[in-house]
Amino acid sequence: MSTSRPASEARAGWFFAGGIALLVLGFGVVVWLAGWHLGADSAVYRAGALTLLHGDPLYTRDVLVALPDWVRLPFTYTPAAAPLFLPLALVPSGLVWGVIAFLSVVALMVVITVVSSSPGGSSLLGRSWWALPAGTAIALALEPVWKTLFLGQINLILMAFVVLDVLVLSSRGSRWAGVLIGVAAAIKLTPLIFVPHLFFTGKWKDGLRALGTFVALEAVMFAVIPVDAARFWRDSATDPSRVGSVHWIFNQSLNGLVNRATHLAPWSLVVAAGVAAVLAVPAVWLVVRLHRRGEDAAALLVTAFYGLLLSPVSWSHHWVWCVPLLTLLVVKARWWAAAAVALLFVSQIVMLVPNGGDTEFGWGLGWSVLGNVYVLAAAGGILGLAARELRLVRRSPQVVTV
């Protein structure tokens, strides 16, 4: 095969997948011109930037003045997120959803491409021009992905930041490794889980660079908006209920599961943290083992899913990490596992289980299993992989590759 063949196939794949992104952008223009209401969260991002420019308070129980009338949501992001959202202030209000949706689909393509280029997967995109557009189209059917797009969320963009940082910049020893994770964490706190990931995989300089970037960006905001910055770290950052009812089915975290099971008992968060602490032992060990034998994408996914379990609030649309997981399983020809993951997230099961108000408190065993399915699947996956790894150690304790 000519060496130019894989490159031409990859370009063709990006061309056709890019067409999907442009279709999404075109639909965003239609939404804008028609005056339809899509992307409540994208409206919050833009309003946060405008609020910063106007000198109004960001963290208040009242809605932001700059929000359109059809959105009634608080600004729940860090102080540093507001200036990072400033480019959105230049975009017409109704077009913000389309712009973020377009960037999200591009981010989706980046993630699929990078993970497909992990050991054993580089030939997939090189031989088959249709792999990237097909993978992108399939990903759009996954509940966390389409919901992220519908809400105008930035989960896919932040995931791309982390994937590029860990699997491209860090693996190549770049001086910029860690910066993208620091920026992502300065927007949403949950990407901070990838700082210890860098430490545990021996990337100390990258981890310190990520932490330094995060701290520097937040420190700047103490100089720019000291009252708001103090209010966020004193009150908002430690109040999970500010973003919604933690017992709602769409909070697919250990904290959500425990709160549903205990009917919002005041000690639920402590119990969830205790379970997460126990689960951290096999998760960290698994990350180290996978990294040592060169399976960096798999190691990253263990950290990502553990982070979703650990976070007090992990809405179902935060589970976009199912995309690189599904990609990696396809790359490694784990067809049954890939089918199971695809079925889980395409089924929209969390949309079908009775929920809302106090409904979750009345679930029986069957509904409880289905209503916590993302949490149970992730925890079971980490424990199952750790058990498999332990068997490998017992069979050949001196061997770190299989």
GROMACS .gro file of C-alpha atoms in nm:
model
  402
    1MET     CA    1   0.000   0.000   0.000
    2SER     CA    2   0.132   0.346  -0.088
    3THR     CA    3   0.230   0.560   0.209
    4SER     CA    4   0.008   0.834   0.068
    5ARG     CA    5  -0.301   0.608   0.079
    6PRO     CA    6  -0.360   0.628   0.457
    7ALA     CA    7  -0.316   1.005   0.450
    8SER     CA    8  -0.563   1.047   0.165
    9GLU     CA    9  -0.812   0.818   0.338
   10ALA     CA   10  -0.778   1.020   0.660
   11ARG     CA   11  -0.832   1.347   0.471
   12ALA     CA   12  -1.140   1.203   0.304
   13GLY     CA   13  -1.271   1.093   0.642
   14TRP     CA   14  -1.224   1.440   0.786
   15PHE     CA   15  -1.387   1.593   0.479
   16PHE     CA   16  -1.705   1.389   0.514
   17ALA     CA   17  -1.714   1.412   0.894
   18GLY     CA   18  -1.659   1.786   0.859
   19GLY     CA   19  -1.970   1.790   0.643
   20ILE     CA   20  -2.166   1.664   0.944
   21ALA     CA   21  -2.027   1.948   1.153
   22LEU     CA   22  -2.121   2.202   0.887
   23LEU     CA   23  -2.473   2.059   0.871
   24VAL     CA   24  -2.501   2.113   1.245
   25LEU     CA   25  -2.378   2.471   1.205
   26GLY     CA   26  -2.625   2.525   0.923
   27PHE     CA   27  -2.905   2.401   1.146
   28GLY     CA   28  -2.780   2.642   1.412
   29VAL     CA   29  -2.823   2.928   1.164
   30VAL     CA   30  -3.179   2.810   1.094
   31VAL     CA   31  -3.248   2.801   1.469
   32TRP     CA   32  -3.120   3.157   1.498
   33LEU     CA   33  -3.316   3.295   1.204
   34ALA     CA   34  -3.634   3.113   1.307
   35GLY     CA   35  -3.608   3.238   1.664
   36TRP     CA   36  -3.626   2.887   1.811
   37HIS     CA   37  -3.506   2.825   2.166
   38LEU     CA   38  -3.220   2.575   2.186
   39GLY     CA   39  -2.914   2.559   2.409
   40ALA     CA   40  -3.010   2.692   2.751
   41ASP     CA   41  -2.660   2.625   2.882
   42SER     CA   42  -2.492   2.801   2.590
   43ALA     CA   43  -2.707   3.104   2.674
   44VAL     CA   44  -2.572   3.090   3.030
   45TYR     CA   45  -2.212   3.089   2.901
   46ARG     CA   46  -2.275   3.400   2.694
   47ALA     CA   47  -2.465   3.569   2.976
   48GLY     CA   48  -2.176   3.499   3.214
   49ALA     CA   49  -1.935   3.675   2.979
   50LEU     CA   50  -2.169   3.973   2.939
   51THR     CA   51  -2.224   3.989   3.315
   52LEU     CA   52  -1.849   4.011   3.365
   53LEU     CA   53  -1.823   4.290   3.109
   54HIS     CA   54  -2.108   4.481   3.275
   55GLY     CA   55  -1.960   4.444   3.623
   56ASP     CA   56  -2.270   4.269   3.763
   57PRO     CA   57  -2.251   3.984   4.018
   58LEU     CA   58  -2.209   3.636   3.871
   59TYR     CA   59  -2.315   3.428   4.169
   60THR     CA   60  -2.663   3.513   4.281
   61ARG     CA   61  -2.983   3.318   4.339
   62ASP     CA   62  -3.146   3.543   4.080
   63VAL     CA   63  -3.101   3.478   3.709
   64LEU     CA   64  -2.838   3.679   3.526
   65VAL     CA   65  -2.969   4.001   3.374
   66ALA     CA   66  -2.804   3.920   3.041
   67LEU     CA   67  -2.996   3.593   3.002
   68PRO     CA   68  -3.276   3.571   2.744
   69ASP     CA   69  -3.627   3.554   2.888
   70TRP     CA   70  -3.670   3.181   2.816
   71VAL     CA   71  -3.371   3.074   3.030
   72ARG     CA   72  -3.384   3.063   3.410
   73LEU     CA   73  -3.054   2.907   3.515
   74PRO     CA   74  -2.773   3.029   3.745
   75PHE     CA   75  -2.409   3.066   3.644
   76THR     CA   76  -2.251   2.758   3.805
   77TYR     CA   77  -1.904   2.776   3.651
   78THR     CA   78  -1.582   2.904   3.805
   79PRO     CA   79  -1.491   3.276   3.800
   80ALA     CA   80  -1.222   3.203   3.539
   81ALA     CA   81  -1.484   3.057   3.306
   82ALA     CA   82  -1.647   3.397   3.253
   83PRO     CA   83  -1.352   3.559   3.069
   84LEU     CA   84  -1.291   3.237   2.876
   85PHE     CA   85  -1.648   3.266   2.748
   86LEU     CA   86  -1.591   3.625   2.628
   87PRO     CA   87  -1.566   3.527   2.257
   88LEU     CA   88  -1.930   3.419   2.282
   89ALA     CA   89  -2.026   3.777   2.364
   90LEU     CA   90  -1.938   3.861   2.003
   91VAL     CA   91  -2.186   3.603   1.871
   92PRO     CA   92  -2.555   3.694   1.832
   93SER     CA   93  -2.759   3.547   2.114
   94GLY     CA   94  -2.959   3.309   1.897
   95LEU     CA   95  -2.651   3.183   1.712
   96VAL     CA   96  -2.448   3.081   2.019
   97TRP     CA   97  -2.608   2.735   2.026
   98GLY     CA   98  -2.509   2.669   1.665
   99VAL     CA   99  -2.149   2.779   1.720
  100ILE     CA  100  -2.103   2.562   2.028
  101ALA     CA  101  -2.275   2.267   1.861
  102PHE     CA  102  -2.041   2.301   1.561
  103LEU     CA  103  -1.732   2.316   1.783
  104SER     CA  104  -1.863   2.019   1.981
  105VAL     CA  105  -1.894   1.801   1.671
  106VAL     CA  106  -1.542   1.901   1.566
  107ALA     CA  107  -1.425   1.808   1.918
  108LEU     CA  108  -1.602   1.474   1.878
  109MET     CA  109  -1.408   1.412   1.557
  110VAL     CA  110  -1.079   1.502   1.729
  111VAL     CA  111  -1.145   1.258   2.014
  112ILE     CA  112  -1.235   0.972   1.779
  113THR     CA  113  -0.926   1.039   1.567
  114VAL     CA  114  -0.683   1.055   1.860
  115VAL     CA  115  -0.818   0.744   2.033
  116SER     CA  116  -0.827   0.555   1.703
  117SER     CA  117  -0.458   0.635   1.664
  118SER     CA  118  -0.374   0.459   1.990
  119PRO     CA  119  -0.167   0.138   1.962
  120GLY     CA  120  -0.347  -0.103   1.731
  121GLY     CA  121  -0.587   0.154   1.595
  122SER     CA  122  -0.399   0.380   1.355
  123SER     CA  123  -0.488   0.164   1.054
  124LEU     CA  124  -0.863   0.198   1.115
  125LEU     CA  125  -0.891   0.557   0.992
  126GLY     CA  126  -0.607   0.512   0.747
  127ARG     CA  127  -0.768   0.225   0.557
  128SER     CA  128  -1.131   0.329   0.578
  129TRP     CA  129  -1.234   0.682   0.486
  130TRP     CA  130  -1.583   0.614   0.617
  131ALA     CA  131  -1.465   0.525   0.971
  132LEU     CA  132  -1.456   0.883   1.104
  133PRO     CA  133  -1.786   1.007   0.955
  134ALA     CA  134  -1.957   0.680   1.056
  135GLY     CA  135  -1.815   0.701   1.406
  136THR     CA  136  -1.923   1.064   1.433
  137ALA     CA  137  -2.275   0.985   1.316
  138ILE     CA  138  -2.308   0.691   1.557
  139ALA     CA  139  -2.178   0.904   1.843
  140LEU     CA  140  -2.456   1.157   1.780
  141ALA     CA  141  -2.709   0.887   1.872
  142LEU     CA  142  -2.559   0.833   2.219
  143GLU     CA  143  -2.768   0.993   2.494
  144PRO     CA  144  -2.484   1.193   2.657
  145VAL     CA  145  -2.378   1.330   2.318
  146TRP     CA  146  -2.711   1.438   2.175
  147LYS     CA  147  -2.814   1.580   2.511
  148THR     CA  148  -2.489   1.777   2.530
  149LEU     CA  149  -2.564   1.922   2.187
  150PHE     CA  150  -2.929   1.990   2.267
  151LEU     CA  151  -2.841   2.179   2.586
  152GLY     CA  152  -2.555   2.368   2.424
  153GLN     CA  153  -2.313   2.219   2.677
  154ILE     CA  154  -1.934   2.216   2.635
  155ASN     CA  155  -1.866   1.863   2.761
  156LEU     CA  156  -1.733   1.742   2.426
  157ILE     CA  157  -1.500   2.041   2.394
  158LEU     CA  158  -1.356   1.992   2.743
  159MET     CA  159  -1.315   1.619   2.677
  160ALA     CA  160  -1.119   1.700   2.361
  161PHE     CA  161  -0.893   1.929   2.565
  162VAL     CA  162  -0.815   1.644   2.805
  163VAL     CA  163  -0.767   1.381   2.533
  164LEU     CA  164  -0.533   1.606   2.336
  165ASP     CA  165  -0.339   1.694   2.650
  166VAL     CA  166  -0.288   1.340   2.779
  167LEU     CA  167  -0.269   1.134   2.459
  168VAL     CA  168  -0.092   1.383   2.232
  169LEU     CA  169   0.094   1.661   2.416
  170SER     CA  170   0.196   1.463   2.724
  171SER     CA  171   0.287   1.149   2.529
  172ARG     CA  172   0.514   1.358   2.307
  173GLY     CA  173   0.679   1.536   2.598
  174SER     CA  174   0.552   1.878   2.492
  175ARG     CA  175   0.625   2.179   2.709
  176TRP     CA  176   0.257   2.266   2.678
  177ALA     CA  177   0.140   1.936   2.826
  178GLY     CA  178  -0.095   1.999   3.118
  179VAL     CA  179  -0.206   2.344   3.005
  180LEU     CA  180  -0.524   2.226   2.834
  181ILE     CA  181  -0.626   2.029   3.143
  182GLY     CA  182  -0.565   2.339   3.353
  183VAL     CA  183  -0.783   2.547   3.121
  184ALA     CA  184  -1.059   2.282   3.122
  185ALA     CA  185  -1.053   2.269   3.502
  186ALA     CA  186  -1.068   2.649   3.517
  187ILE     CA  187  -1.402   2.627   3.335
  188LYS     CA  188  -1.547   2.323   3.511
  189LEU     CA  189  -1.389   2.180   3.823
  190THR     CA  190  -1.440   1.815   3.730
  191PRO     CA  191  -1.137   1.796   3.494
  192LEU     CA  192  -0.917   1.843   3.803
  193ILE     CA  193  -0.935   1.462   3.836
  194PHE     CA  194  -0.684   1.444   3.550
  195VAL     CA  195  -0.416   1.625   3.752
  196PRO     CA  196  -0.362   1.325   3.982
  197HIS     CA  197  -0.387   1.108   3.670
  198LEU     CA  198  -0.077   1.282   3.538
  199PHE     CA  199   0.095   1.238   3.873
  200PHE     CA  200   0.013   0.867   3.899
  201THR     CA  201   0.138   0.805   3.545
  202GLY     CA  202   0.470   0.972   3.623
  203LYS     CA  203   0.400   1.298   3.439
  204TRP     CA  204   0.487   1.519   3.734
  205LYS     CA  205   0.587   1.826   3.534
  206ASP     CA  206   0.269   1.802   3.326
  207GLY     CA  207   0.057   1.764   3.639
  208LEU     CA  208   0.221   2.064   3.804
  209ARG     CA  209   0.178   2.264   3.484
  210ALA     CA  210  -0.194   2.174   3.477
  211LEU     CA  211  -0.237   2.266   3.842
  212GLY     CA  212  -0.039   2.588   3.795
  213THR     CA  213  -0.250   2.689   3.495
  214PHE     CA  214  -0.570   2.630   3.691
  215VAL     CA  215  -0.448   2.822   3.998
  216ALA     CA  216  -0.312   3.111   3.790
  217LEU     CA  217  -0.639   3.156   3.600
  218GLU     CA  218  -0.846   3.151   3.917
  219ALA     CA  219  -0.601   3.380   4.098
  220VAL     CA  220  -0.635   3.640   3.825
  221MET     CA  221  -1.008   3.648   3.889
  222PHE     CA  222  -0.952   3.732   4.256
  223ALA     CA  223  -0.783   4.046   4.129
  224VAL     CA  224  -1.054   4.120   3.870
  225ILE     CA  225  -1.372   4.031   4.062
  226PRO     CA  226  -1.262   3.965   4.422
  227VAL     CA  227  -1.611   3.963   4.576
  228ASP     CA  228  -1.754   3.722   4.318
  229ALA     CA  229  -1.447   3.499   4.330
  230ALA     CA  230  -1.464   3.474   4.708
  231ARG     CA  231  -1.838   3.406   4.695
  232PHE     CA  232  -1.788   3.121   4.448
  233TRP     CA  233  -1.518   2.942   4.648
  234ARG     CA  234  -1.688   3.005   4.982
  235ASP     CA  235  -2.045   2.914   4.885
  236SER     CA  236  -2.115   2.798   4.531
  237ALA     CA  237  -1.829   2.550   4.489
  238THR     CA  238  -1.941   2.350   4.795
  239ASP     CA  239  -2.314   2.353   4.721
  240PRO     CA  240  -2.405   2.072   4.478
  241SER     CA  241  -2.776   2.152   4.513
  242ARG     CA  242  -2.717   2.485   4.338
  243VAL     CA  243  -2.702   2.305   4.004
  244GLY     CA  244  -3.022   2.109   4.062
  245SER     CA  245  -3.175   1.828   4.267
  246VAL     CA  246  -2.891   1.587   4.346
  247HIS     CA  247  -3.132   1.293   4.375
  248TRP     CA  248  -3.270   1.340   4.023
  249ILE     CA  249  -3.209   1.038   3.800
  250PHE     CA  250  -2.991   1.240   3.564
  251ASN     CA  251  -2.729   1.280   3.837
  252GLN     CA  252  -2.546   0.959   3.753
  253SER     CA  253  -2.282   0.973   4.026
  254LEU     CA  254  -2.226   0.779   4.348
  255ASN     CA  255  -2.366   1.078   4.535
  256GLY     CA  256  -2.679   1.071   4.322
  257LEU     CA  257  -2.725   0.697   4.377
  258VAL     CA  258  -2.684   0.723   4.755
  259ASN     CA  259  -2.915   1.025   4.782
  260ARG     CA  260  -3.183   0.839   4.589
  261ALA     CA  261  -3.143   0.531   4.807
  262THR     CA  262  -3.149   0.726   5.137
  263HIS     CA  263  -3.417   0.981   5.044
  264LEU     CA  264  -3.171   1.272   5.071
  265ALA     CA  265  -3.029   1.175   5.409
  266PRO     CA  266  -2.787   1.444   5.532
  267TRP     CA  267  -2.503   1.192   5.554
  268SER     CA  268  -2.545   1.073   5.191
  269LEU     CA  269  -2.248   1.269   5.058
  270VAL     CA  270  -2.022   1.125   5.328
  271VAL     CA  271  -2.126   0.770   5.239
  272ALA     CA  272  -2.077   0.837   4.868
  273ALA     CA  273  -1.730   0.980   4.938
  274GLY     CA  274  -1.645   0.672   5.142
  275VAL     CA  275  -1.748   0.439   4.861
  276ALA     CA  276  -1.547   0.649   4.616
  277ALA     CA  277  -1.242   0.629   4.845
  278VAL     CA  278  -1.262   0.250   4.848
  279LEU     CA  279  -1.309   0.238   4.472
  280ALA     CA  280  -1.006   0.464   4.427
  281VAL     CA  281  -0.771   0.179   4.527
  282PRO     CA  282  -0.846  -0.053   4.232
  283ALA     CA  283  -0.895   0.246   3.998
  284VAL     CA  284  -0.552   0.398   4.067
  285TRP     CA  285  -0.381   0.058   4.055
  286LEU     CA  286  -0.549  -0.012   3.722
  287VAL     CA  287  -0.444   0.325   3.579
  288VAL     CA  288  -0.081   0.261   3.674
  289ARG     CA  289  -0.081  -0.092   3.533
  290LEU     CA  290  -0.239   0.014   3.202
  291HIS     CA  291  -0.002   0.308   3.164
  292ARG     CA  292   0.306   0.092   3.228
  293ARG     CA  293   0.223  -0.133   2.936
  294GLY     CA  294   0.148   0.154   2.702
  295GLU     CA  295  -0.232   0.152   2.716
  296ASP     CA  296  -0.259   0.523   2.785
  297ALA     CA  297  -0.604   0.562   2.630
  298ALA     CA  298  -0.744   0.286   2.850
  299ALA     CA  299  -0.576   0.434   3.157
  300LEU     CA  300  -0.724   0.774   3.077
  301LEU     CA  301  -1.072   0.624   3.047
  302VAL     CA  302  -1.046   0.459   3.388
  303THR     CA  303  -0.969   0.799   3.540
  304ALA     CA  304  -1.249   0.965   3.343
  305PHE     CA  305  -1.516   0.721   3.455
  306TYR     CA  306  -1.389   0.719   3.810
  307GLY     CA  307  -1.415   1.099   3.803
  308LEU     CA  308  -1.777   1.073   3.693
  309LEU     CA  309  -1.849   0.844   3.987
  310LEU     CA  310  -1.660   1.066   4.232
  311SER     CA  311  -1.814   1.401   4.137
  312PRO     CA  312  -2.109   1.500   4.360
  313VAL     CA  313  -2.304   1.580   4.044
  314SER     CA  314  -2.247   1.402   3.712
  315TRP     CA  315  -2.541   1.474   3.487
  316SER     CA  316  -2.603   1.210   3.222
  317HIS     CA  317  -2.474   1.449   2.955
  318HIS     CA  318  -2.138   1.455   3.135
  319TRP     CA  319  -2.094   1.089   3.036
  320VAL     CA  320  -1.966   1.180   2.688
  321TRP     CA  321  -1.660   0.969   2.776
  322CYS     CA  322  -1.863   0.682   2.635
  323VAL     CA  323  -1.743   0.802   2.293
  324PRO     CA  324  -1.368   0.733   2.341
  325LEU     CA  325  -1.460   0.414   2.529
  326LEU     CA  326  -1.666   0.288   2.237
  327THR     CA  327  -1.394   0.397   1.994
  328LEU     CA  328  -1.125   0.210   2.186
  329LEU     CA  329  -1.334  -0.107   2.206
  330VAL     CA  330  -1.389  -0.098   1.829
  331VAL     CA  331  -1.019  -0.033   1.770
  332LYS     CA  332  -0.932  -0.338   1.978
  333ALA     CA  333  -1.206  -0.547   1.814
  334ARG     CA  334  -1.385  -0.603   2.146
  335TRP     CA  335  -1.711  -0.634   1.957
  336TRP     CA  336  -1.935  -0.769   2.232
  337ALA     CA  337  -1.819  -0.506   2.477
  338ALA     CA  338  -1.859  -0.235   2.212
  339ALA     CA  339  -2.212  -0.354   2.137
  340ALA     CA  340  -2.299  -0.349   2.507
  341VAL     CA  341  -2.168   0.006   2.553
  342ALA     CA  342  -2.345   0.128   2.239
  343LEU     CA  343  -2.671  -0.035   2.348
  344LEU     CA  344  -2.648   0.116   2.697
  345PHE     CA  345  -2.606   0.474   2.575
  346VAL     CA  346  -2.824   0.453   2.264
  347SER     CA  347  -3.112   0.300   2.461
  348GLN     CA  348  -3.175   0.633   2.640
  349ILE     CA  349  -3.264   0.422   2.944
  350VAL     CA  350  -3.227   0.711   3.190
  351MET     CA  351  -3.487   0.901   2.988
  352LEU     CA  352  -3.740   0.619   3.023
  353VAL     CA  353  -3.725   0.537   3.395
  354PRO     CA  354  -3.995   0.724   3.598
  355ASN     CA  355  -3.836   1.032   3.753
  356GLY     CA  356  -3.895   1.383   3.881
  357GLY     CA  357  -4.007   1.526   4.211
  358ASP     CA  358  -4.002   1.244   4.468
  359THR     CA  359  -4.055   0.967   4.211
  360GLU     CA  360  -3.701   0.832   4.256
  361PHE     CA  361  -3.773   0.758   4.622
  362GLY     CA  362  -4.045   0.512   4.526
  363TRP     CA  363  -3.836   0.295   4.295
  364GLY     CA  364  -3.826  -0.077   4.364
  365LEU     CA  365  -3.521  -0.292   4.294
  366GLY     CA  366  -3.582  -0.310   3.920
  367TRP     CA  367  -3.620   0.063   3.865
  368SER     CA  368  -3.326   0.128   4.100
  369VAL     CA  369  -3.096  -0.084   3.885
  370LEU     CA  370  -3.211   0.083   3.563
  371GLY     CA  371  -3.217   0.428   3.722
  372ASN     CA  372  -2.854   0.397   3.836
  373VAL     CA  373  -2.733   0.207   3.532
  374TYR     CA  374  -2.449   0.443   3.433
  375VAL     CA  375  -2.311   0.437   3.788
  376LEU     CA  376  -2.338   0.060   3.822
  377ALA     CA  377  -2.187  -0.002   3.479
  378ALA     CA  378  -1.886   0.222   3.545
  379ALA     CA  379  -1.820   0.087   3.895
  380GLY     CA  380  -1.865  -0.270   3.771
  381GLY     CA  381  -1.632  -0.204   3.478
  382ILE     CA  382  -1.354  -0.068   3.700
  383LEU     CA  383  -1.386  -0.356   3.946
  384GLY     CA  384  -1.406  -0.613   3.666
  385LEU     CA  385  -1.096  -0.480   3.491
  386ALA     CA  386  -0.908  -0.464   3.820
  387ALA     CA  387  -1.002  -0.827   3.893
  388ARG     CA  388  -0.881  -0.931   3.549
  389GLU     CA  389  -0.558  -0.742   3.603
  390LEU     CA  390  -0.508  -0.911   3.938
  391ARG     CA  391  -0.542  -1.253   3.774
  392LEU     CA  392  -0.273  -1.152   3.523
  393VAL     CA  393  -0.043  -1.049   3.805
  394ARG     CA  394  -0.089  -1.381   3.983
  395ARG     CA  395  -0.016  -1.576   3.666
  396SER     CA  396   0.297  -1.380   3.573
  397PRO     CA  397   0.394  -1.140   3.853
  398GLN     CA  398   0.714  -1.031   3.680
  399VAL     CA  399   0.547  -0.944   3.350
  400VAL     CA  400   0.387  -0.606   3.293
  401THR     CA  401   0.278  -0.669   2.934
  402VAL     CA  402   0.021  -0.912   2.799
   0.00000   0.00000   0.00000
